[in-house]
Every structure is written in C-alpha cells, then in structure tokens.
C-alpha cells in the first residue's frame, strides 16, 4: 500500500499518489453522519418518501453515501448505528423490481 487513502466507489488510481489501488473490504457497519428524507418524486422507482445518508464506516476512515432502509426513512437519526443490507428496492432500467444496497439501523438486539 502506498498510502492510507480509501475511496468508494472504486476507481483505477489513487488521487493522492496516482498508484493503482488495492481492493479490500470496507466492512458493512457504521454510524450516520448526516441524513435527510427526500419528499420530491423519487427516481428509479424508489418509495416516496425515501431517505439518504452519509455514513462513517467502522472499519476504514471513509464516509459513504447511500440509501436508508425505506421502513426506517422517517425515524433514523444522526449518530444511529447502521449495517449495509440488500433489499428489493425500486426498479431497474427494464422497469422491473431490483435489489439495491441500503443502510439499516441496528437496534440493541441486532
Ligand atoms: Zn495513494
């Protein structure tokens, strides 16, 4: 590893040192840094409203952007612990139901 820079989505070269990147797992858990609920007409057949968040990952120093589990879009808060899941969510380019990653708030039981 040339430097400790992490990025997502994956790119070919490190913007810091321009070396090729190594692929590694970023983990699937983190803490919500910021979240908002979007109430305008959604793209991609997403439910209305839907929520998006910036999540600070636990395993690497990286903040990523993603969808929130639609069942929790009215109740998630900054500081909540989340885990990445894959759920049937919205439509693909053929207007068929498809799977998408989203962050799901963890409770004490999970
Ligand atoms: Zn680098």
CSV table of C-alpha atoms in Angstrom, one decimal, residues 3-108:
chain,number,residue,atom,x,y,z
A,3,UNK,CA,-0.8,5.5,1.3
A,4,UNK,CA,-3.7,5.0,3.5
A,5,UNK,CA,-6.3,6.7,1.2
A,6,UNK,CA,-9.6,4.8,0.9
A,7,UNK,CA,-12.3,5.6,-1.6
A,8,UNK,CA,-15.7,4.4,-2.7
A,9,UNK,CA,-16.8,3.8,-5.4
A,10,UNK,CA,-13.7,2.0,-6.7
A,11,UNK,CA,-11.5,3.9,-9.1
A,12,UNK,CA,-8.4,2.8,-11.0
A,13,UNK,CA,-5.9,5.1,-9.4
A,14,UNK,CA,-5.3,6.8,-6.1
A,15,UNK,CA,-6.0,10.5,-6.4
A,16,UNK,CA,-3.2,11.1,-3.8
A,17,UNK,CA,-0.3,9.2,-5.2
A,18,UNK,CA,-1.6,8.1,-8.6
A,19,UNK,CA,-0.7,4.4,-8.0
A,20,UNK,CA,-3.1,1.6,-8.8
A,21,UNK,CA,-5.4,0.8,-6.0
A,22,UNK,CA,-5.7,-2.4,-3.9
A,23,UNK,CA,-9.2,-3.8,-3.5
A,24,UNK,CA,-10.2,-4.5,0.1
A,25,UNK,CA,-13.4,-4.9,2.1
A,26,UNK,CA,-14.7,-1.7,3.6
A,27,UNK,CA,-16.9,-3.5,6.1
A,28,UNK,CA,-20.7,-3.1,6.3
A,29,UNK,CA,-21.3,-1.2,9.6
A,30,UNK,CA,-21.0,2.4,10.5
A,31,UNK,CA,-22.6,5.5,12.1
A,32,UNK,CA,-24.9,8.0,10.4
A,33,UNK,CA,-23.0,11.3,10.0
A,34,UNK,CA,-25.9,13.1,8.2
A,35,UNK,CA,-29.3,12.0,7.0
A,36,UNK,CA,-32.2,13.6,5.1
A,37,UNK,CA,-35.6,12.5,3.9
A,38,UNK,CA,-36.4,13.3,0.3
A,39,UNK,CA,-40.1,14.1,-0.4
A,40,UNK,CA,-40.0,15.0,-4.1
A,41,UNK,CA,-40.9,12.5,-6.7
A,42,UNK,CA,-38.2,9.8,-6.5
A,43,UNK,CA,-36.1,8.4,-9.3
A,44,UNK,CA,-35.6,4.7,-10.0
A,45,UNK,CA,-39.0,3.7,-8.7
A,46,UNK,CA,-37.9,4.3,-5.1
A,47,UNK,CA,-40.5,4.6,-2.5
A,48,UNK,CA,-41.8,8.1,-1.6
A,49,UNK,CA,-40.5,9.5,0.6
A,50,UNK,CA,-37.0,7.9,0.7
A,51,UNK,CA,-34.0,8.8,2.9
A,52,UNK,CA,-30.3,9.1,2.1
A,53,UNK,CA,-27.4,9.4,4.4
A,54,UNK,CA,-23.7,9.9,4.8
A,55,UNK,CA,-22.3,7.0,6.9
A,56,UNK,CA,-18.9,6.9,8.6
A,57,UNK,CA,-17.7,3.3,8.2
A,58,UNK,CA,-16.3,1.5,11.2
A,59,UNK,CA,-13.5,-0.5,9.5
A,60,UNK,CA,-11.9,2.2,7.4
A,61,UNK,CA,-11.7,6.0,7.6
A,62,UNK,CA,-14.3,6.6,4.9
A,63,UNK,CA,-17.7,8.4,4.7
A,64,UNK,CA,-20.0,6.9,2.1
A,65,UNK,CA,-23.4,8.0,0.7
A,66,UNK,CA,-26.3,5.6,0.5
A,67,UNK,CA,-30.0,4.9,0.8
A,68,UNK,CA,-31.7,4.2,4.1
A,69,UNK,CA,-34.0,1.2,4.6
A,70,UNK,CA,-37.4,2.6,3.5
A,71,UNK,CA,-39.1,1.2,6.6
A,72,UNK,CA,-36.9,3.5,8.7
A,73,UNK,CA,-36.8,6.6,6.5
A,74,UNK,CA,-38.8,8.7,8.9
A,75,UNK,CA,-37.0,7.6,12.1
A,76,UNK,CA,-33.3,7.4,11.5
A,77,UNK,CA,-31.1,10.0,13.2
A,78,UNK,CA,-27.6,11.3,13.1
A,79,UNK,CA,-25.4,9.0,15.3
A,80,UNK,CA,-27.5,5.9,14.7
A,81,UNK,CA,-25.5,2.7,14.1
A,82,UNK,CA,-26.3,1.1,10.7
A,83,UNK,CA,-25.4,-2.0,8.7
A,84,UNK,CA,-25.5,-2.4,5.0
A,85,UNK,CA,-28.2,-4.7,3.6
A,86,UNK,CA,-29.6,-5.6,0.2
A,87,UNK,CA,-33.3,-5.3,-0.2
A,88,UNK,CA,-35.8,-5.3,-3.1
A,89,UNK,CA,-35.9,-1.6,-3.7
A,90,UNK,CA,-37.1,0.4,-6.7
A,91,UNK,CA,-36.9,-0.6,-10.4
A,92,UNK,CA,-34.1,-1.3,-12.8
A,93,UNK,CA,-33.8,0.1,-16.4
A,94,UNK,CA,-36.3,-2.5,-17.6
A,95,UNK,CA,-38.8,-1.2,-15.0
A,96,UNK,CA,-38.6,-4.5,-13.1
A,97,UNK,CA,-38.1,-4.8,-9.3
A,98,UNK,CA,-34.4,-5.0,-8.4
A,99,UNK,CA,-32.1,-5.4,-5.4
A,100,UNK,CA,-30.3,-2.3,-4.0
A,101,UNK,CA,-27.9,-1.8,-1.1
A,102,UNK,CA,-29.2,0.4,1.7
A,103,UNK,CA,-28.3,1.1,5.3
A,104,UNK,CA,-30.5,-0.4,8.0
A,105,UNK,CA,-30.5,1.0,11.6
A,106,UNK,CA,-29.2,-1.5,14.2
A,107,UNK,CA,-31.1,-2.0,17.4
A,108,UNK,CA,-29.7,-3.4,20.6
